[in-house]
Amino acid sequence: MAREDNDRLNRILREWLDRADDGADREALRQSITQAVDRMTPMADSGNETGRRRRRTSRTICAAVAAAAVLLVAVLWPFRNARQPEPLPRGNDPTQELLAKLDVDELQRRLALLDQLDDLFEDRWEWMVECGDRVDMHVSSKPMDGVSSEPVAVRLAVLVRDNPAEAFRVEEKTFVLTRAEQPVEAVLEDGVSRKLYFWVFPIDDGLFTYDVDLQTTEPRKMSIRTSGAVASGRPTKILSFEQDGRQYRVYLLLVPGRPPSASDRTRQA
Amino acid sequence: MTDEQLVASYLHTGNRDALGQLIDRNVGRVRRVVYPMVLNHADADDVVQEVFVRVVRGLGSFRQEAQFATWLRRVTMNTVYRFLKQRQRTRTRLVETASAVEPPCDCRPEQSALDGELDEVIGHALEQLSPELRGALVMTVFDEVTPAELATIEGCSRATIYWRVHRARRAMKKLLKDWV
């Protein structure tokens, strides 16, 4: 569905540009460019000499810039991981215990739900979000293009600690079952008001780019907005921040793929 | 001859015909990227001219092992972004949509009227996007640049490009909901 919409959007945009292009005086533009360029390089030979001189100057500048860049890299290298997503350490980090449920097996089990959802809603379901004891699900009015949209199971966990001496504890855990490129916009009310916007898109080499916007009002007002890329199957720290003296860490685990659905099996048969 | 060979010919022998051919070959493509960014025909022509002036001035620093097309796109987008910043500063926003252009023929008046309405809506919708989102959409839809190449041109990660394209598409679909 998303792909069809994209194709339609591409088509009307290109037709719009074709119509707009009809009104452009391409020949006059060519002439004005040629005149402007001629004013810059009045004679071919002197232009060539100027070019050689310019190349020598630019080589000197390039060498200076390269030296500065090397120096800059040397200075900044120790901080290179400061803004990159950080996979969860595999050591005896007490945080890991709390994140035990952020595991791939659990998400794969959840992916098995797809069969039942597709059977129940005849390929019309778009996404499902589970948080606390609440579930929000969205179903479209007509069947989705399930073949082109890869299903993805996602666990988003927010950890908090009140001071650096304490271990992190889980503040929020959200499970999302969605399809690639499908925007998720969920509102959950279970004493705590939560609004979640989530979107994921597969890129090469098992990487997924994501966009998260999670807002809560009670018991604590919290706003998490971030985007980036993660490798599938690895819990990854995607955000760290401090608010009201508390330290927060946000982890994301994402597992793609699906077992063959009932409709797939029927088609295969 | 490839664009890279034309560049080499101009740089090594001062061949003005090669330079002319390079401009002729690329002016249309550059304008098809610039116009949807600046949304005004007169501004688009000025920016395209500025792009080629910068290109000719910078040919000496062009690494000939690099692709000329990628380098040209980078110069184009830098020139466009600079122009948009200047225009925003001077607050001379002149939005001209394709509807202001004379239709080529009046043989299908109803279709022309519909196109005119749609053209106006598309112009306004593109104007709502930030320059970065518009740039991502324009380069991928009109110039069919891959996200990997666009990431190189814009100097950011591929994930950022995917995100920008997604955001731009989402906004455009919302603004053009009666047509998409």
Short mmCIF file of C-alpha atoms in Angstrom, two decimals:
data_model
loop_
_atom_site.label_atom_id
_atom_site.label_comp_id
_atom_site.label_asym_id
_atom_site.label_seq_id
_atom_site.Cartn_x
_atom_site.Cartn_y
_atom_site.Cartn_z
CA MET A 1 0.00 0.00 0.00
CA ALA A 2 2.73 2.44 1.00
CA ARG A 3 4.65 1.54 -2.17
CA GLU A 4 1.58 2.15 -4.35
CA ASP A 5 1.07 5.52 -2.67
CA ASN A 6 4.73 6.37 -3.26
CA ASP A 7 4.47 5.43 -6.94
CA ARG A 8 1.37 7.57 -7.35
CA LEU A 9 3.06 10.51 -5.59
CA ASN A 10 6.17 10.13 -7.78
CA ARG A 11 4.02 10.10 -10.90
CA ILE A 12 2.04 13.26 -10.12
CA LEU A 13 5.21 15.09 -9.05
CA ARG A 14 7.02 14.17 -12.28
CA GLU A 15 4.01 15.19 -14.38
CA TRP A 16 3.91 18.49 -12.49
CA LEU A 17 7.57 19.13 -13.24
CA ASP A 18 7.10 18.23 -16.92
CA ARG A 19 4.33 20.81 -17.19
CA ALA A 20 6.43 23.42 -15.36
CA ASP A 21 9.43 22.66 -17.57
CA ASP A 22 7.38 23.41 -20.70
CA GLY A 23 7.36 27.08 -19.72
CA ALA A 24 11.13 27.31 -19.28
CA ASP A 25 13.15 29.02 -22.02
CA ARG A 26 16.02 26.55 -22.12
CA GLU A 27 17.82 28.25 -25.03
CA ALA A 28 17.89 31.66 -23.31
CA LEU A 29 19.21 29.99 -20.19
CA ARG A 30 21.98 28.25 -22.17
CA GLN A 31 22.99 31.56 -23.72
CA SER A 32 23.08 33.40 -20.39
CA ILE A 33 25.24 30.63 -18.88
CA THR A 34 27.61 30.69 -21.85
CA GLN A 35 27.93 34.48 -21.58
CA ALA A 36 28.58 34.29 -17.84
CA VAL A 37 31.20 31.60 -18.38
CA ASP A 38 32.80 33.58 -21.24
CA ARG A 39 33.14 36.58 -18.95
CA MET A 40 35.03 34.36 -16.50
CA THR A 41 37.36 32.81 -19.07
CA PRO A 42 37.80 35.36 -21.91
CA MET A 43 40.57 33.44 -23.71
CA ALA A 44 41.08 29.73 -23.90
CA ASP A 45 44.84 29.85 -23.35
CA SER A 46 44.78 32.26 -20.45
CA GLY A 47 41.88 30.28 -19.03
CA ASN A 48 44.02 27.18 -19.23
CA GLU A 49 46.95 28.90 -17.52
CA THR A 50 44.60 30.28 -14.89
CA GLY A 51 43.29 26.76 -14.44
CA ARG A 52 46.81 25.39 -13.92
CA ARG A 53 47.59 28.16 -11.41
CA ARG A 54 44.28 27.53 -9.69
CA ARG A 55 45.03 23.80 -9.54
CA ARG A 56 48.40 24.48 -7.93
CA THR A 57 46.74 26.81 -5.41
CA SER A 58 43.96 24.36 -4.71
CA ARG A 59 46.50 21.53 -4.24
CA THR A 60 48.24 23.66 -1.59
CA ILE A 61 44.91 24.43 0.06
CA CYS A 62 43.91 20.75 -0.12
CA ALA A 63 47.17 19.71 1.54
CA ALA A 64 46.60 22.23 4.34
CA VAL A 65 42.98 21.13 4.77
CA ALA A 66 44.02 17.47 4.79
CA ALA A 67 46.65 18.13 7.47
CA ALA A 68 44.05 19.99 9.54
CA ALA A 69 41.56 17.14 9.05
CA VAL A 70 44.11 14.54 10.20
CA LEU A 71 44.81 16.62 13.30
CA LEU A 72 41.08 17.01 13.95
CA VAL A 73 40.45 13.27 13.57
CA ALA A 74 43.33 12.52 15.95
CA VAL A 75 41.86 14.86 18.55
CA LEU A 76 38.25 13.68 18.13
CA TRP A 77 38.90 9.94 17.68
CA PRO A 78 38.57 9.09 21.39
CA PHE A 79 35.07 10.61 21.33
CA ARG A 80 33.97 8.81 18.16
CA ASN A 81 31.38 6.61 19.88
CA ALA A 82 29.77 9.42 21.80
CA ARG A 83 26.86 9.84 19.37
CA GLN A 84 26.64 6.38 17.83
CA PRO A 85 24.08 3.75 18.81
CA GLU A 86 25.68 1.43 21.31
CA PRO A 87 24.89 -2.30 21.33
CA LEU A 88 24.09 -3.71 24.76
CA PRO A 89 27.26 -4.99 26.47
CA ARG A 90 27.44 -8.75 26.90
CA GLY A 91 29.26 -8.70 30.26
CA ASN A 92 27.82 -8.88 33.76
CA ASP A 93 26.08 -5.57 33.49
CA PRO A 94 23.16 -5.63 35.99
CA THR A 95 21.18 -3.73 33.39
CA GLN A 96 21.10 -6.85 31.26
CA GLU A 97 19.13 -8.74 33.85
CA LEU A 98 16.43 -6.12 33.71
CA LEU A 99 16.48 -6.31 29.97
CA ALA A 100 16.19 -10.07 29.91
CA LYS A 101 12.90 -9.77 28.11
CA LEU A 102 14.52 -7.73 25.39
CA ASP A 103 15.52 -10.91 23.67
CA VAL A 104 15.23 -12.11 20.13
CA ASP A 105 13.36 -15.33 20.99
CA GLU A 106 10.57 -13.41 22.59
CA LEU A 107 10.17 -11.17 19.57
CA GLN A 108 10.23 -14.14 17.22
CA ARG A 109 7.45 -15.73 19.23
CA ARG A 110 5.50 -12.50 18.87
CA LEU A 111 6.03 -12.55 15.14
CA ALA A 112 4.10 -15.83 15.12
CA LEU A 113 1.06 -13.72 16.04
CA LEU A 114 1.04 -12.50 12.48
CA ASP A 115 -0.60 -15.68 11.26
CA GLN A 116 -3.52 -15.22 13.57
CA LEU A 117 -3.81 -11.51 12.90
CA ASP A 118 -3.78 -12.01 9.15
CA ASP A 119 -6.39 -14.78 9.43
CA LEU A 120 -8.56 -12.71 11.73
CA PHE A 121 -8.39 -9.46 9.76
CA GLU A 122 -7.76 -10.86 6.28
CA ASP A 123 -4.44 -9.08 5.79
CA ARG A 124 -5.86 -5.74 6.87
CA TRP A 125 -3.97 -5.25 10.13
CA GLU A 126 -1.32 -2.52 10.04
CA TRP A 127 0.28 -2.48 13.49
CA MET A 128 -0.12 -3.52 17.10
CA VAL A 129 1.36 -1.83 20.17
CA GLU A 130 1.44 -3.34 23.65
CA CYS A 131 2.44 -1.34 26.72
CA GLY A 132 1.68 -2.20 30.34
CA ASP A 133 -1.71 -3.88 30.28
CA ARG A 134 -2.95 -2.00 27.24
CA VAL A 135 -2.93 -2.93 23.58
CA ASP A 136 -3.69 -0.65 20.65
CA MET A 137 -4.08 -2.03 17.16
CA HIS A 138 -4.82 -0.49 13.80
CA VAL A 139 -6.66 -2.23 10.99
CA SER A 140 -7.09 -0.69 7.53
CA SER A 141 -10.36 -0.68 5.62
CA LYS A 142 -8.91 -2.69 2.74
CA PRO A 143 -6.24 -5.46 2.52
CA MET A 144 -2.62 -4.38 2.88
CA ASP A 145 0.04 -5.13 0.33
CA GLY A 146 1.59 -7.62 2.73
CA VAL A 147 4.03 -9.03 0.18
CA SER A 148 5.97 -5.78 -0.23
CA SER A 149 5.97 -4.77 3.46
CA GLU A 150 8.28 -6.78 5.67
CA PRO A 151 6.86 -7.43 9.17
CA VAL A 152 9.02 -6.26 12.06
CA ALA A 153 8.78 -6.95 15.79
CA VAL A 154 10.23 -4.24 18.04
CA ARG A 155 10.87 -3.88 21.76
CA LEU A 156 11.48 -0.39 23.09
CA ALA A 157 12.65 -0.11 26.71
CA VAL A 158 13.23 3.00 28.81
CA LEU A 159 15.50 2.52 31.84
CA VAL A 160 15.97 5.01 34.66
CA ARG A 161 18.06 5.53 37.78
CA ASP A 162 17.87 8.30 40.34
CA ASN A 163 21.60 8.63 40.93
CA PRO A 164 24.82 7.17 39.49
CA ALA A 165 25.29 4.81 42.47
CA GLU A 166 22.07 2.95 41.65
CA ALA A 167 21.48 0.32 38.98
CA PHE A 168 19.10 1.14 36.16
CA ARG A 169 15.55 -0.16 36.44
CA VAL A 170 12.96 -0.53 33.69
CA GLU A 171 10.58 2.42 33.54
CA GLU A 172 8.75 1.62 30.30
CA LYS A 173 8.57 -1.38 28.02
CA THR A 174 6.72 -1.22 24.74
CA PHE A 175 6.23 -3.96 22.18
CA VAL A 176 5.43 -3.04 18.59
CA LEU A 177 4.45 -5.38 15.79
CA THR A 178 4.39 -3.52 12.50
CA ARG A 179 5.40 -3.60 8.86
CA ALA A 180 8.36 -1.80 7.31
CA GLU A 181 7.48 1.70 6.10
CA GLN A 182 4.19 1.62 8.01
CA PRO A 183 3.87 4.65 10.32
CA VAL A 184 2.60 3.60 13.78
CA GLU A 185 0.62 6.20 15.69
CA ALA A 186 -0.65 4.72 18.94
CA VAL A 187 -2.34 6.28 21.98
CA LEU A 188 -2.48 4.16 25.14
CA GLU A 189 -4.30 5.16 28.33
CA ASP A 190 -3.89 2.94 31.37
CA GLY A 191 -3.52 5.53 34.09
CA VAL A 192 -0.45 6.64 32.22
CA SER A 193 -1.05 8.50 29.01
CA ARG A 194 1.31 7.43 26.24
CA LYS A 195 1.56 8.51 22.65
CA LEU A 196 3.90 6.61 20.41
CA TYR A 197 4.91 7.40 16.88
CA PHE A 198 7.18 4.77 15.33
CA TRP A 199 8.44 4.07 11.83
CA VAL A 200 11.04 1.65 10.55
CA PHE A 201 12.64 1.12 7.16
CA PRO A 202 15.06 -1.66 6.12
CA ILE A 203 18.36 -0.57 4.59
CA ASP A 204 21.27 -2.74 3.48
CA ASP A 205 23.34 -5.21 5.51
CA GLY A 206 20.66 -6.09 8.10
CA LEU A 207 20.40 -2.45 9.17
CA PHE A 208 17.14 -0.67 9.86
CA THR A 209 16.56 3.04 10.07
CA TYR A 210 13.94 4.09 12.64
CA ASP A 211 12.10 7.12 13.90
CA VAL A 212 10.72 7.11 17.47
CA ASP A 213 8.59 9.70 19.23
CA LEU A 214 7.29 8.59 22.64
CA GLN A 215 5.44 11.03 24.90
CA THR A 216 4.17 10.26 28.41
CA THR A 217 2.43 12.60 30.82
CA GLU A 218 1.95 10.54 34.01
CA PRO A 219 3.49 9.75 36.42
CA ARG A 220 6.39 11.55 34.78
CA LYS A 221 6.30 13.82 31.80
CA MET A 222 8.73 12.39 29.33
CA SER A 223 9.48 13.15 25.71
CA ILE A 224 11.69 10.86 23.65
CA ARG A 225 12.37 11.83 20.06
CA THR A 226 15.17 10.18 18.16
CA SER A 227 16.01 8.57 14.87
CA GLY A 228 18.94 6.61 13.51
CA ALA A 229 19.92 3.13 12.35
CA VAL A 230 20.26 -0.18 14.25
CA ALA A 231 21.35 -3.69 13.37
CA SER A 232 18.58 -6.27 13.64
CA GLY A 233 18.66 -8.79 16.50
CA ARG A 234 20.84 -6.73 18.87
CA PRO A 235 19.53 -4.64 21.78
CA THR A 236 20.99 -1.20 21.11
CA LYS A 237 21.13 1.92 23.26
CA ILE A 238 19.65 4.61 21.06
CA LEU A 239 19.40 7.50 23.51
CA SER A 240 20.75 8.72 26.89
CA PHE A 241 19.47 11.79 28.66
CA GLU A 242 18.96 13.38 32.06
CA GLN A 243 15.72 14.90 33.23
CA ASP A 244 14.82 16.21 36.69
CA GLY A 245 18.07 14.77 38.07
CA ARG A 246 17.33 11.25 36.76
CA GLN A 247 19.36 9.42 34.18
CA TYR A 248 17.52 7.71 31.34
CA ARG A 249 18.63 5.14 28.79
CA VAL A 250 16.51 4.06 25.84
CA TYR A 251 17.12 0.65 24.23
CA LEU A 252 15.71 -0.74 21.02
CA LEU A 253 15.64 -4.33 19.78
CA LEU A 254 14.25 -5.12 16.36
CA VAL A 255 13.64 -8.47 14.67
CA PRO A 256 12.43 -8.68 11.04
CA GLY A 257 10.75 -11.50 9.15
CA ARG A 258 7.73 -13.69 9.59
CA PRO A 259 6.72 -17.31 9.50
CA PRO A 260 4.56 -18.20 6.45
CA SER A 261 1.01 -17.05 7.08
CA ALA A 262 -2.13 -19.10 6.50
CA SER A 263 -2.83 -17.19 3.30
CA ASP A 264 0.77 -17.82 2.11
CA ARG A 265 0.31 -21.54 2.78
CA THR A 266 -2.97 -21.54 0.88
CA ARG A 267 -1.31 -19.76 -2.04
CA GLN A 268 1.60 -22.22 -2.00
CA ALA A 269 -0.80 -25.18 -1.92
CA MET B 1 32.62 11.37 -24.76
CA THR B 2 31.76 11.08 -21.10
CA ASP B 3 31.35 14.14 -18.88
CA GLU B 4 34.66 13.27 -17.21
CA GLN B 5 36.41 13.18 -20.62
CA LEU B 6 34.93 16.57 -21.53
CA VAL B 7 36.24 17.98 -18.24
CA ALA B 8 39.68 16.54 -18.96
CA SER B 9 39.63 17.93 -22.49
CA TYR B 10 38.78 21.44 -21.24
CA LEU B 11 41.34 21.35 -18.44
CA HIS B 12 44.21 19.96 -20.49
CA THR B 13 43.74 21.70 -23.84
CA GLY B 14 41.43 24.60 -23.02
CA ASN B 15 38.86 23.18 -25.44
CA ARG B 16 35.89 25.56 -25.19
CA ASP B 17 33.68 23.28 -27.25
CA ALA B 18 34.10 20.59 -24.62
CA LEU B 19 33.00 23.07 -21.96
CA GLY B 20 30.01 24.12 -24.06
CA GLN B 21 29.05 20.50 -24.59
CA LEU B 22 29.33 19.82 -20.85
CA ILE B 23 26.97 22.71 -20.10
CA ASP B 24 24.48 21.79 -22.85
CA ARG B 25 24.38 18.22 -21.69
CA ASN B 26 23.69 19.03 -18.05
CA VAL B 27 21.72 22.28 -17.99
CA GLY B 28 18.33 20.59 -18.32
CA ARG B 29 18.99 18.11 -15.55
CA VAL B 30 20.25 20.77 -13.18
CA ARG B 31 17.23 22.94 -13.83
CA ARG B 32 14.88 20.03 -13.12
CA VAL B 33 16.40 19.87 -9.65
CA VAL B 34 16.65 23.61 -9.05
CA TYR B 35 13.12 24.63 -10.07
CA PRO B 36 11.26 22.39 -7.55
CA MET B 37 13.61 23.69 -4.87
CA VAL B 38 13.19 27.43 -5.50
CA LEU B 39 9.65 27.24 -7.04
CA ASN B 40 10.11 30.28 -9.24
CA HIS B 41 11.24 30.28 -12.88
CA ALA B 42 13.33 33.48 -12.77
CA ASP B 43 15.08 32.39 -9.56
CA ALA B 44 15.63 28.92 -11.02
CA ASP B 45 17.41 30.39 -14.06
CA ASP B 46 19.60 32.59 -11.85
CA VAL B 47 20.53 29.66 -9.60
CA VAL B 48 21.29 27.36 -12.57
CA GLN B 49 23.58 30.03 -14.02
CA GLU B 50 25.30 30.40 -10.64
CA VAL B 51 25.74 26.60 -10.48
CA PHE B 52 27.58 26.52 -13.81
CA VAL B 53 29.71 29.54 -12.93
CA ARG B 54 30.76 27.70 -9.75
CA VAL B 55 31.33 24.50 -11.70
CA VAL B 56 33.61 26.18 -14.24
CA ARG B 57 35.43 28.06 -11.48
CA GLY B 58 35.89 24.82 -9.53
CA LEU B 59 36.80 22.48 -12.39
CA GLY B 60 40.46 22.77 -11.41
CA SER B 61 39.71 21.21 -8.04
CA PHE B 62 37.48 18.46 -9.47
CA ARG B 63 39.05 15.08 -8.81
CA GLN B 64 38.86 13.35 -12.14
CA GLU B 65 38.55 9.91 -10.63
CA ALA B 66 35.28 11.08 -9.05
CA GLN B 67 31.99 11.07 -10.94
CA PHE B 68 31.26 14.44 -12.50
CA ALA B 69 27.51 13.90 -12.01
CA THR B 70 27.91 13.47 -8.23
CA TRP B 71 30.14 16.53 -7.99
CA LEU B 72 27.68 18.59 -10.09
CA ARG B 73 24.81 17.52 -7.84
CA ARG B 74 26.76 18.57 -4.77
CA VAL B 75 27.54 21.99 -6.26
CA THR B 76 23.88 22.32 -7.28
CA MET B 77 22.50 21.53 -3.85
CA ASN B 78 25.02 23.77 -2.06
CA THR B 79 24.12 26.65 -4.38
CA VAL B 80 20.40 26.03 -3.90
CA TYR B 81 20.66 25.89 -0.08
CA ARG B 82 22.74 29.08 -0.05
CA PHE B 83 20.20 30.81 -2.29
CA LEU B 84 17.26 29.70 -0.13
CA LYS B 85 18.98 31.02 3.01
CA GLN B 86 19.63 34.37 1.34
CA ARG B 87 16.05 34.55 0.09
CA GLN B 88 14.70 33.76 3.53
CA ARG B 89 16.88 36.51 5.00
CA THR B 90 15.69 39.13 2.56
CA ARG B 91 12.11 37.92 2.99
CA THR B 92 11.36 38.14 -0.69
CA ARG B 93 9.29 35.06 -1.04
CA LEU B 94 8.02 34.83 -4.56
CA VAL B 95 6.10 31.65 -5.05
CA GLU B 96 5.27 30.97 -8.62
CA THR B 97 3.64 27.73 -9.54
CA ALA B 98 3.40 26.03 -12.87
CA SER B 99 -0.19 27.23 -13.13
CA ALA B 100 1.19 30.65 -14.06
CA VAL B 101 2.72 29.11 -17.15
CA GLU B 102 0.70 29.24 -20.35
CA PRO B 103 -0.73 25.82 -21.15
CA PRO B 104 0.77 24.43 -24.36
CA CYS B 105 -2.63 23.96 -25.98
CA ASP B 106 -6.25 24.43 -25.08
CA CYS B 107 -7.54 21.23 -26.67
CA ARG B 108 -8.52 19.75 -23.26
CA PRO B 109 -9.71 22.74 -21.20
CA GLU B 110 -11.13 20.62 -18.33
CA GLN B 111 -7.88 18.71 -17.96
CA SER B 112 -5.89 21.96 -18.09
CA ALA B 113 -8.02 23.43 -15.32
CA LEU B 114 -7.54 20.32 -13.17
CA ASP B 115 -3.79 20.32 -13.84
CA GLY B 116 -3.64 24.02 -12.98
CA GLU B 117 -5.31 23.41 -9.63
CA LEU B 118 -3.07 20.45 -8.88
CA ASP B 119 0.04 22.40 -9.93
CA GLU B 120 -0.81 25.15 -7.50
CA VAL B 121 -1.36 22.67 -4.67
CA ILE B 122 1.93 20.86 -5.41
CA GLY B 123 3.84 24.16 -5.46
CA HIS B 124 2.41 25.15 -2.09
CA ALA B 125 2.97 21.67 -0.65
CA LEU B 126 6.64 21.66 -1.68
CA GLU B 127 7.03 25.10 -0.19
CA GLN B 128 5.82 23.76 3.17
CA LEU B 129 8.76 21.32 3.36
CA SER B 130 12.04 22.41 4.92
CA PRO B 131 14.90 22.77 2.40
CA GLU B 132 16.48 19.51 3.61
CA LEU B 133 13.26 17.48 3.27
CA ARG B 134 12.48 19.10 -0.09
CA GLY B 135 16.03 18.41 -1.26
CA ALA B 136 15.77 14.74 -0.34
CA LEU B 137 12.44 14.38 -2.17
CA VAL B 138 13.54 16.37 -5.23
CA MET B 139 16.81 14.49 -5.66
CA THR B 140 15.28 11.03 -5.25
CA VAL B 141 12.10 11.62 -7.28
CA PHE B 142 13.19 14.01 -10.05
CA ASP B 143 16.87 13.14 -10.40
CA GLU B 144 16.51 9.49 -9.26
CA VAL B 145 19.58 9.71 -7.06
CA THR B 146 20.11 6.69 -4.80
CA PRO B 147 20.02 7.23 -1.02
CA ALA B 148 23.69 6.19 -0.84
CA GLU B 149 24.78 8.82 -3.36
CA LEU B 150 22.53 11.44 -1.79
CA ALA B 151 24.11 10.70 1.60
CA THR B 152 27.51 11.43 0.02
CA ILE B 153 26.22 14.62 -1.59
CA GLU B 154 24.58 15.91 1.57
CA GLY B 155 27.36 14.70 3.87
CA CYS B 156 25.09 12.72 6.18
CA SER B 157 24.23 9.06 6.86
CA ARG B 158 22.00 6.96 4.61
CA ALA B 159 19.61 6.55 7.53
CA THR B 160 19.19 10.32 7.64
CA ILE B 161 18.36 10.37 3.94
CA TYR B 162 15.79 7.55 4.29
CA TRP B 163 14.28 9.44 7.20
CA ARG B 164 14.14 12.73 5.29
CA VAL B 165 12.55 11.08 2.25
CA HIS B 166 9.99 9.33 4.44
CA ARG B 167 9.10 12.54 6.27
CA ALA B 168 8.85 14.47 3.01
CA ARG B 169 6.61 11.82 1.43
CA ARG B 170 4.39 11.66 4.48
CA ALA B 171 3.96 15.44 4.48
CA MET B 172 3.28 15.53 0.73
CA LYS B 173 0.72 12.72 0.93
CA LYS B 174 -1.07 14.60 3.67
CA LEU B 175 -1.04 17.86 1.73
CA LEU B 176 -2.06 16.15 -1.52
CA LYS B 177 -4.55 13.75 0.05
CA ASP B 178 -7.21 14.46 -2.59
CA TRP B 179 -4.86 13.41 -5.38
CA VAL B 180 -2.67 10.65 -3.91
#
